PDB file of C-alpha atoms in Angstrom:
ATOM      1  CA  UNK A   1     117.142  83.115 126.124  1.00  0.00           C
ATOM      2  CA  UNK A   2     118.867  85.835 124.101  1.00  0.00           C
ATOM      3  CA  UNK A   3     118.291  89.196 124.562  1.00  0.00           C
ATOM      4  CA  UNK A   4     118.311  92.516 122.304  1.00  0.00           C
ATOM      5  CA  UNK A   5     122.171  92.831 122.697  1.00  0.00           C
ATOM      6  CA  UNK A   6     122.728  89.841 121.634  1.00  0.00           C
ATOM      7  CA  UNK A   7     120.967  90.312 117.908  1.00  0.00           C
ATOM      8  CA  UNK A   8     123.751  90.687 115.814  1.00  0.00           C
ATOM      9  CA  UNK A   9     123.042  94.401 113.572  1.00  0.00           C
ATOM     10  CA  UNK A  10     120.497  94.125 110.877  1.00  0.00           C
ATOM     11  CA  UNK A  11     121.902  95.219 107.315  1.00  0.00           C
ATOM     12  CA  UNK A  12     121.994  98.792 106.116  1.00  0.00           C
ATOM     13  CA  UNK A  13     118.715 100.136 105.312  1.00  0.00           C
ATOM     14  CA  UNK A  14     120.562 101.669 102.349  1.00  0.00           C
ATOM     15  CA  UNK A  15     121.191  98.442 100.962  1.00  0.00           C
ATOM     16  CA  UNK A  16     118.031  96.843 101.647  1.00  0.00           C
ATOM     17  CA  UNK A  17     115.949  99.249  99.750  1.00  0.00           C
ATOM     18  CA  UNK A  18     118.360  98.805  96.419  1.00  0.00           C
ATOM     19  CA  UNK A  19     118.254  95.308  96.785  1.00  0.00           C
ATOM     20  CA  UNK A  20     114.292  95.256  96.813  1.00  0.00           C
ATOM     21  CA  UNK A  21     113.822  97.958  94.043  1.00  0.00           C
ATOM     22  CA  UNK A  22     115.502  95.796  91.821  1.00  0.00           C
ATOM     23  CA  UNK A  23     113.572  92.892  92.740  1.00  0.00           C
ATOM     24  CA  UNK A  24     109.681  94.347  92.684  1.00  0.00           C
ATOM     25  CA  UNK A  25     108.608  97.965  91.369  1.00  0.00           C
ATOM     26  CA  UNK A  26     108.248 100.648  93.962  1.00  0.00           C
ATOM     27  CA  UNK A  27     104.200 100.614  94.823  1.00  0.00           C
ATOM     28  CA  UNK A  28     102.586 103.927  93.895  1.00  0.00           C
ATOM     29  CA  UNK A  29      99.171 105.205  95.923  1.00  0.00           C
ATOM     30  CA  UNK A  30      96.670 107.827  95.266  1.00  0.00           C
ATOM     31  CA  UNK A  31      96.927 110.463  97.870  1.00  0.00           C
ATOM     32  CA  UNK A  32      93.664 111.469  99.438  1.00  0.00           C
ATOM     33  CA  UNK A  33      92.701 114.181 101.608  1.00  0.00           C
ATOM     34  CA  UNK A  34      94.120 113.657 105.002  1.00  0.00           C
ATOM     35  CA  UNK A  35      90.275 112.648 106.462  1.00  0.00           C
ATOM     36  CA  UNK A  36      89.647 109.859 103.241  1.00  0.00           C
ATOM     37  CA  UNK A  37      92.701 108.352 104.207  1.00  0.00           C
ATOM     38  CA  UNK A  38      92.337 108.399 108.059  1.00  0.00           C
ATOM     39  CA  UNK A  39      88.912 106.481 107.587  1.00  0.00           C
ATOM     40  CA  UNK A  40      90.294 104.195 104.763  1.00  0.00           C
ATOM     41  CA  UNK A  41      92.990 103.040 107.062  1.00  0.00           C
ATOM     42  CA  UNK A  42      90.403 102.579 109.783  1.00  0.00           C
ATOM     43  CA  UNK A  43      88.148 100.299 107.655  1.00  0.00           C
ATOM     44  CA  UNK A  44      91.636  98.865 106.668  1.00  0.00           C
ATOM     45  CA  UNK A  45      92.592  97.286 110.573  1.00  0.00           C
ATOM     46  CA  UNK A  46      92.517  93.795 110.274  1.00  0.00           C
ATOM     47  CA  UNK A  47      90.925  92.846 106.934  1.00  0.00           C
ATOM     48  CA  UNK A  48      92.318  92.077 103.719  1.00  0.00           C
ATOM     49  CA  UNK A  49      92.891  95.365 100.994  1.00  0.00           C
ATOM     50  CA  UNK A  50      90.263  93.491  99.013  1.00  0.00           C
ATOM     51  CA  UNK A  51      87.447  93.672 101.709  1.00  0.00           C
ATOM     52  CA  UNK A  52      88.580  97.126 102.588  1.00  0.00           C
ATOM     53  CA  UNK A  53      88.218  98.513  98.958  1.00  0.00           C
ATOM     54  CA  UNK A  54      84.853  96.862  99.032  1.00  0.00           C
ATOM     55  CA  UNK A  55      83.589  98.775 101.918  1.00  0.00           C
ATOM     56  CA  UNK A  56      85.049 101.931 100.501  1.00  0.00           C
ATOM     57  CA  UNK A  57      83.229 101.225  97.569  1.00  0.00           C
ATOM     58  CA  UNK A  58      80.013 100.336  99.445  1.00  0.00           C
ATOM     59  CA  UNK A  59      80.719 104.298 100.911  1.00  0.00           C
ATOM     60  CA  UNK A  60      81.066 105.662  97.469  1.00  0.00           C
ATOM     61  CA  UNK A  61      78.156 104.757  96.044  1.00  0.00           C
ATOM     62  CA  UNK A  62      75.713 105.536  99.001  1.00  0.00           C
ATOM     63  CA  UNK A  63      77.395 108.933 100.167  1.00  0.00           C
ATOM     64  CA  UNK A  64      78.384 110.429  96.751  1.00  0.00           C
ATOM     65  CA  UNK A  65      79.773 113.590  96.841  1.00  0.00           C
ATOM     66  CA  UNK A  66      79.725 115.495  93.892  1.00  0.00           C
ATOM     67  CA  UNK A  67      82.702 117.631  92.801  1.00  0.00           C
ATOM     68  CA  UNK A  68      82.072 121.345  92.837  1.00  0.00           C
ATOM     69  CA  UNK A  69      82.948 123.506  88.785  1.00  0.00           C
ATOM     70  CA  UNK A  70      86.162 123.909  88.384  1.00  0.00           C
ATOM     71  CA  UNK A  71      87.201 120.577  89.958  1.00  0.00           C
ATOM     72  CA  UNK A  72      87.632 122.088  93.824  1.00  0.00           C
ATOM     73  CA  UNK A  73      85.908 120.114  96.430  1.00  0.00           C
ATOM     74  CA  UNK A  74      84.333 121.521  99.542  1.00  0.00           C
ATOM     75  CA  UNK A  75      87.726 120.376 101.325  1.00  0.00           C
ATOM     76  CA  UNK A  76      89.802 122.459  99.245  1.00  0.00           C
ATOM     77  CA  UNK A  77      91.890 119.811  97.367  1.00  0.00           C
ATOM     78  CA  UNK A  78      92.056 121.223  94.232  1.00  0.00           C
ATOM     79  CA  UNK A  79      91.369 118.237  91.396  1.00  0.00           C
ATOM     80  CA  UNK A  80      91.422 115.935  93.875  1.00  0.00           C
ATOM     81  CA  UNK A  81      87.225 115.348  93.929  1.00  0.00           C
ATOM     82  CA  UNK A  82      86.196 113.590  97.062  1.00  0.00           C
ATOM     83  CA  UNK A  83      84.026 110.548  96.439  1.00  0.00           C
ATOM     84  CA  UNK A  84      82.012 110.385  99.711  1.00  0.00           C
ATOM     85  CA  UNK A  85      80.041 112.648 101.435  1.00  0.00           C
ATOM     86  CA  UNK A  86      81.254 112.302 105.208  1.00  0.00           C
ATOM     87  CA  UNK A  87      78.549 114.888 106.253  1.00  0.00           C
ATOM     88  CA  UNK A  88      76.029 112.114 104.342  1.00  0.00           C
ATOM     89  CA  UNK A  89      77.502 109.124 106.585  1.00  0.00           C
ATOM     90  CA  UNK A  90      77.139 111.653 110.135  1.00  0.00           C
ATOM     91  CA  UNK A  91      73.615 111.895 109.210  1.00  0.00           C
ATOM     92  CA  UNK A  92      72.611 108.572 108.313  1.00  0.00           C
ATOM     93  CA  UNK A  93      74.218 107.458 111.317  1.00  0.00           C
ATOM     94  CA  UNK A  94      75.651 104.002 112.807  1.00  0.00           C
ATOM     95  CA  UNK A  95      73.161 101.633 111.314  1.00  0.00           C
ATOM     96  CA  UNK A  96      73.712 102.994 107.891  1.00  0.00           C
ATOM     97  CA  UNK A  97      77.647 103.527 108.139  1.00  0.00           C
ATOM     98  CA  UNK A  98      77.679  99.479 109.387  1.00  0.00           C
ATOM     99  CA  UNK A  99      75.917  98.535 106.544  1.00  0.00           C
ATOM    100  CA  UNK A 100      78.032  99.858 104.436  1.00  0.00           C
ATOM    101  CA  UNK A 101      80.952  98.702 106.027  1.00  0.00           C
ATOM    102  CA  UNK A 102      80.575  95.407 106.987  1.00  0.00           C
ATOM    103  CA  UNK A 103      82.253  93.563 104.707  1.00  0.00           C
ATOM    104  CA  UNK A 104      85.780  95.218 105.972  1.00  0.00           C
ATOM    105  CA  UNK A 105      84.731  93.206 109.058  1.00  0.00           C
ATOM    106  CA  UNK A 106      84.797  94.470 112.694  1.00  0.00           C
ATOM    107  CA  UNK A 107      82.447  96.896 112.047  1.00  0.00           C
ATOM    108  CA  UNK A 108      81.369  96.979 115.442  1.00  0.00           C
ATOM    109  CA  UNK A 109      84.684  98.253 116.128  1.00  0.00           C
ATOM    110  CA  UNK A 110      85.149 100.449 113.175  1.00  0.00           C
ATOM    111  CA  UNK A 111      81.885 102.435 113.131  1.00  0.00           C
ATOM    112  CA  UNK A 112      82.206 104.282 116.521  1.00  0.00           C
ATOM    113  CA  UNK A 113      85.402 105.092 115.473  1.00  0.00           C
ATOM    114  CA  UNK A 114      84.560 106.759 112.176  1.00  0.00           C
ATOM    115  CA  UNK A 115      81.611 108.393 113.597  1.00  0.00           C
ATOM    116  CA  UNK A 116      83.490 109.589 116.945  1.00  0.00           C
ATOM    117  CA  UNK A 117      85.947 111.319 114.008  1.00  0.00           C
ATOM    118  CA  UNK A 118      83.073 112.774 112.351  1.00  0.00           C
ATOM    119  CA  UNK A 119      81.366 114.382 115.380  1.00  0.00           C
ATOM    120  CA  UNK A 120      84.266 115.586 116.716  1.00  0.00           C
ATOM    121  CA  UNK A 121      85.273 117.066 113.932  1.00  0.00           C
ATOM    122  CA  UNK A 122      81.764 119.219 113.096  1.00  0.00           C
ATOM    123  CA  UNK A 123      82.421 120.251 116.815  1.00  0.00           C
ATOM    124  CA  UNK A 124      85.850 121.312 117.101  1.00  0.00           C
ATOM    125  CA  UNK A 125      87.017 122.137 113.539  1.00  0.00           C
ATOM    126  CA  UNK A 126      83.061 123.130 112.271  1.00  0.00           C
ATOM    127  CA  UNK A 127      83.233 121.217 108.840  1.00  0.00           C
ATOM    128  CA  UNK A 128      84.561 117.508 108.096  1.00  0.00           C
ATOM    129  CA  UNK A 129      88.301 117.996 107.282  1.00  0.00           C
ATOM    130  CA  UNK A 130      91.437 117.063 108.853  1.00  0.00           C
ATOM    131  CA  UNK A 131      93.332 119.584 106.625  1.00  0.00           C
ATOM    132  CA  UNK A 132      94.523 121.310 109.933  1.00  0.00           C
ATOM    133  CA  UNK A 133      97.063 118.607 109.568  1.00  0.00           C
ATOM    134  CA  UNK A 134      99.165 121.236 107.484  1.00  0.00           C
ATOM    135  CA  UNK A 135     100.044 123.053 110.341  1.00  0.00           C
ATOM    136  CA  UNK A 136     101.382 120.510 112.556  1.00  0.00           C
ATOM    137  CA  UNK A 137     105.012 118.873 112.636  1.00  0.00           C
ATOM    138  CA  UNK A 138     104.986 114.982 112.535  1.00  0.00           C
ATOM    139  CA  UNK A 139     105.113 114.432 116.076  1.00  0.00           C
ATOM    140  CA  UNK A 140     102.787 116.922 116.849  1.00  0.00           C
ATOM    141  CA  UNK A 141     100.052 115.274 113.634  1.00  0.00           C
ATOM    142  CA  UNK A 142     100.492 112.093 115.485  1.00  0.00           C
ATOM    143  CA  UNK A 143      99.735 113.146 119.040  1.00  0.00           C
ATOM    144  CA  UNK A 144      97.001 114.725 117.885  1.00  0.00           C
ATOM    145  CA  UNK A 145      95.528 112.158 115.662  1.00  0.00           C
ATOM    146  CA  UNK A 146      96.326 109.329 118.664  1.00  0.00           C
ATOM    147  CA  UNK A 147      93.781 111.274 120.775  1.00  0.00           C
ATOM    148  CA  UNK A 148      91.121 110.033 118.614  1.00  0.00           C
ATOM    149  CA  UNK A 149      88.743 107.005 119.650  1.00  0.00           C
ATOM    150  CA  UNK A 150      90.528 103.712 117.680  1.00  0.00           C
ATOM    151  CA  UNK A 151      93.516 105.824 115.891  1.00  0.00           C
ATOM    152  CA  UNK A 152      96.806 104.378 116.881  1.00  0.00           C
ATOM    153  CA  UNK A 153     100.600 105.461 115.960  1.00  0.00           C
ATOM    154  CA  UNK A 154     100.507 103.403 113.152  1.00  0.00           C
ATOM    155  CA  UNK A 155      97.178 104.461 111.679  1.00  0.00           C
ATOM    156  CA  UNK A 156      98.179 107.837 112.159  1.00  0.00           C
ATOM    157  CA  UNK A 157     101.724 107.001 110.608  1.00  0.00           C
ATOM    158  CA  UNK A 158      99.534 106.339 107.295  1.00  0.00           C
ATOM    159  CA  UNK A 159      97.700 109.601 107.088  1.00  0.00           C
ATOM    160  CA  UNK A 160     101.089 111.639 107.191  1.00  0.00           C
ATOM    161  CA  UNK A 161     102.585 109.388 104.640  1.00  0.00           C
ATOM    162  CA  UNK A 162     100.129 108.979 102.291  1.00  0.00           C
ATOM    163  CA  UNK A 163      97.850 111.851 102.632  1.00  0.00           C
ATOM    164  CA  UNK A 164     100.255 114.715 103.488  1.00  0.00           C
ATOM    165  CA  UNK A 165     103.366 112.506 102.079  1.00  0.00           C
ATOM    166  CA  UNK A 166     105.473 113.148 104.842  1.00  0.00           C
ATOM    167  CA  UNK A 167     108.634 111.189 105.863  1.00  0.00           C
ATOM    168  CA  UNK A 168     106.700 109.004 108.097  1.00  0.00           C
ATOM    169  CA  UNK A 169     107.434 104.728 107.693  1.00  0.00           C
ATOM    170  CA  UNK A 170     104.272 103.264 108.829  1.00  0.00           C
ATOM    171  CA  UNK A 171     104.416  99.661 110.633  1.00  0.00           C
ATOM    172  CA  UNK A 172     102.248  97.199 109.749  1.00  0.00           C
ATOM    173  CA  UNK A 173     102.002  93.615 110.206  1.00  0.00           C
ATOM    174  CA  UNK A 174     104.555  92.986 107.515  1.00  0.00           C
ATOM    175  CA  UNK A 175     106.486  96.027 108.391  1.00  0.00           C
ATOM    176  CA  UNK A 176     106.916  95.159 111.798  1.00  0.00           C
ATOM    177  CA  UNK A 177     107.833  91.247 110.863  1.00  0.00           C
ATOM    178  CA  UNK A 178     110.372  92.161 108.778  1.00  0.00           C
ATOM    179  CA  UNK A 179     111.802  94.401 110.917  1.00  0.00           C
ATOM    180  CA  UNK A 180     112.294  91.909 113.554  1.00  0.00           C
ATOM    181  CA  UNK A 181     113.626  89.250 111.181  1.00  0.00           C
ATOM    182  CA  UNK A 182     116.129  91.470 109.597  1.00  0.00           C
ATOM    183  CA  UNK A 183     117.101  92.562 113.231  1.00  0.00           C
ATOM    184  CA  UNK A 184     116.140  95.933 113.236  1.00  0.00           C
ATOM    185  CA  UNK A 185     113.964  96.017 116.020  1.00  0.00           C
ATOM    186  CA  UNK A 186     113.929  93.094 118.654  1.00  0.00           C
ATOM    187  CA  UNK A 187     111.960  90.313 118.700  1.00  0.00           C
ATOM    188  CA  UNK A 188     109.123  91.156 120.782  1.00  0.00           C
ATOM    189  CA  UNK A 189     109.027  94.730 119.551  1.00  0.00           C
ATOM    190  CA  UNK A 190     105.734  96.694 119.347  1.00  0.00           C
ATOM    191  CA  UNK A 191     104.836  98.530 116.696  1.00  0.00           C
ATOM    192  CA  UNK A 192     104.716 101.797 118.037  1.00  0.00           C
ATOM    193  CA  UNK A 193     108.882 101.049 119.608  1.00  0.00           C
ATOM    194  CA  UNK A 194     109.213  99.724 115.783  1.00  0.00           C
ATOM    195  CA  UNK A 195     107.977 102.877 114.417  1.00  0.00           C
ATOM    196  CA  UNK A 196     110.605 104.800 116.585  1.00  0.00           C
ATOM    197  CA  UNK A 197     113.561 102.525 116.133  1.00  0.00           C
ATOM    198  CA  UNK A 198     112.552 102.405 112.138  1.00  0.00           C
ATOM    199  CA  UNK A 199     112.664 106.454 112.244  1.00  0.00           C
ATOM    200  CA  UNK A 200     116.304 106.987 113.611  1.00  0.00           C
ATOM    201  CA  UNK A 201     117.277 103.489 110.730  1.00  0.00           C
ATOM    202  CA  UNK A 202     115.342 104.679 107.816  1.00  0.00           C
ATOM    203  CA  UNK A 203     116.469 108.298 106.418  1.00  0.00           C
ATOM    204  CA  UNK A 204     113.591 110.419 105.954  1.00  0.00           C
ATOM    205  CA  UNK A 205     114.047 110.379 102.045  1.00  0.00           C
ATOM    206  CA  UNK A 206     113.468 107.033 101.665  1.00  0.00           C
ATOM    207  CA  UNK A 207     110.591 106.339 104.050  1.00  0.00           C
ATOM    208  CA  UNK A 208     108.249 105.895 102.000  1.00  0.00           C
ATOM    209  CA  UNK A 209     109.689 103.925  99.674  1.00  0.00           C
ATOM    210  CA  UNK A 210     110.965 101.401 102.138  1.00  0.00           C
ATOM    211  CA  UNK A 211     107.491 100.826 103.600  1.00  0.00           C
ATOM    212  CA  UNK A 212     106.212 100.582 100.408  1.00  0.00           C
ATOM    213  CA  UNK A 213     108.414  97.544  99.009  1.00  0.00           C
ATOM    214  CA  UNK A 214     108.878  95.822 102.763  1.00  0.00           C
ATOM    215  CA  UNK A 215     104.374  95.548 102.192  1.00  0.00           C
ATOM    216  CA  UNK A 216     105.299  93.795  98.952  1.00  0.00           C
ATOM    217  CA  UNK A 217     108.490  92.062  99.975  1.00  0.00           C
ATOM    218  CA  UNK A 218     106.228  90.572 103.235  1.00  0.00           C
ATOM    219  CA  UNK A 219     103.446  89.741 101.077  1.00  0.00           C
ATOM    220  CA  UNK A 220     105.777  88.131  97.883  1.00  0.00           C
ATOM    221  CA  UNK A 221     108.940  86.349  99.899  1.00  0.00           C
ATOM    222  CA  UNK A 222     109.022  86.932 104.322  1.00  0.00           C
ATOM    223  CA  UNK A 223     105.863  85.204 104.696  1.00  0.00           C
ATOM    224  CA  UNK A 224     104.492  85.205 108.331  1.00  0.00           C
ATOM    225  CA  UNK A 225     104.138  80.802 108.515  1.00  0.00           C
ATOM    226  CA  UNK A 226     106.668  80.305 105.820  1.00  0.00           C
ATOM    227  CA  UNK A 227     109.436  82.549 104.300  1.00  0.00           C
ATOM    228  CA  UNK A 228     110.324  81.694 101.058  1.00  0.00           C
ATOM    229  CA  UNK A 229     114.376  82.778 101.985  1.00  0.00           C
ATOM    230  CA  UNK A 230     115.839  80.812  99.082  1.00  0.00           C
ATOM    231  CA  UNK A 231     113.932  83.363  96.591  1.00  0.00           C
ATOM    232  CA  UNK A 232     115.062  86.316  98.862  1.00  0.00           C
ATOM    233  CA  UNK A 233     116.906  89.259  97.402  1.00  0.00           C
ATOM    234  CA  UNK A 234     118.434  89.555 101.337  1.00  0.00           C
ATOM    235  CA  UNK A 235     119.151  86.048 101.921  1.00  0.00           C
ATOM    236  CA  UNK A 236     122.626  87.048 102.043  1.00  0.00           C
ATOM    237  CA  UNK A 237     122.830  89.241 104.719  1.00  0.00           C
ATOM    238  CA  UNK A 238     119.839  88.587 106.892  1.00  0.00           C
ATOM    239  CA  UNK A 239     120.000  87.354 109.992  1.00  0.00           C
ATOM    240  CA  UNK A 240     116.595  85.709 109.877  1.00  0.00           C
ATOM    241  CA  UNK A 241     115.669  86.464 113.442  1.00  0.00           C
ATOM    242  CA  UNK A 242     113.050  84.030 114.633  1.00  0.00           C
ATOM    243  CA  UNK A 243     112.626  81.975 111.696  1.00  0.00           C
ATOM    244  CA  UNK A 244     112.671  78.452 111.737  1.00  0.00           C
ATOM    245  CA  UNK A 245     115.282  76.634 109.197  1.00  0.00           C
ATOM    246  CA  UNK A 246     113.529  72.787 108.261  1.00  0.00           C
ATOM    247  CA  UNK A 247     115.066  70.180 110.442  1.00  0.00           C
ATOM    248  CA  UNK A 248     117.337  67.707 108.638  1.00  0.00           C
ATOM    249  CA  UNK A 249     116.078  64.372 108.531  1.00  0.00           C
TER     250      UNK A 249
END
């Protein structure tokens, strides 16, 4: 059985985020306020971005907030409306928030966790907002937002980069597949080593930009079951860690 050492070094990172961008366009994302996007990427864990928009939608439309004149909302985002009313969902309470958000799927799971964020915010912070966020360095966002109930490294990876765009790489699934396959990390790598290794590889520049084409890239070409590698803008210097080549006949 080989072991880390043995992985021969993964390519550049510089040169596989110029040979993706000139395969697939660089993803863009609306940026929300820091708490929409910590509760999007909850109802996001382990569903499809399909079911998850549907819940969010569900959310929308039964906990409407509306904008306040002159296009400020009570969280201070100027232009930037919020479309739900989180202090709406904390009083309707679990039964109502798991209606809503059933179709993202383990809502048994997902509930507590958005309502544990709720509560604890109205207690500690005394309004719904996460914009404290502003304040804290990277490591120090993520410790912090790791101490709440069903918020892991990379959940919390996705509320600095997308929210607060800071130079944070989440690791997903795909992320963290690729990663291993491309020799980056090794084979049995978590996610939250993954995150670490992928944050000394990646310069902070182009962070988000690399997690944003390796989602496509996984999604498009490095399959989970079956890579399409004769389509792959990497083939060439990948060392295809793990994946099975077809036995000749």
């Amino acid at each position: 059985m080989s072991s880390a050492r043995d992985i021969p070094p993964g390519p550049e990172a510089g040169l596989v985020l110029r040979s993706l961008a000139r395969r697939f366009p660089v993803p863009d994302k609306p940026q929300l306020a820091p708490l929409d996007e910590l509760i999007l990427t909850i109802l996001s864990q382990s569903t499809t971005d399909r079911n998850r928009d549907r819940a969010w939608r569900n959310l929308a439309e039964r906990f409407p907030r509306e904008p306040r004149p002159g296009g400020e909302d009570p969280s201070g985002h100027s232009g930037q409306p919020v479309s739900i009313c989180w202090e709406s969902v904390l009083r309707a309470g679990p039964e109502a928030l798991q209606d809503a958000v059933r179709v993202a799927g383990l809502a048994n799971r997902k509930v507590p966790a958005i309502l544990h964020a709720l509560e604890r915010l109205a207690a500690e912070v005394g309004r719904l907002s996460l914009d404290h966020l502003g304040e804290m360095d990277d490591d120090e966002a993520i410790t912090y937002l790791t101490t709440f109930h069903g918020v892991g490294v990379k959940t919390a990876a996705c509320v600095l980069c997308f929210s607060l765009r800071r130079p944070v790489l989440p690791v997903d699934t795909h992320v963290l597949r690729i990663a291993r396959r491309l020799a980056w990390a090794p084979p049995r790598a978590s996610a939250d080593r993954t995150h670490a290794i992928l944050a000394d590889r990646v310069p902070p520049a182009d962070r988000f930009r690399m997690h944003m084409l390796l989602i496509t890239f996984g999604r498009a070409l490095c399959l989970a079951r079956a890579p399409r590698c004769g389509e792959c803008p990497l083939e060439p210097d990948c060392p295809r860690v793990g994946v099975r080549t077809p036995t000749a006949k």
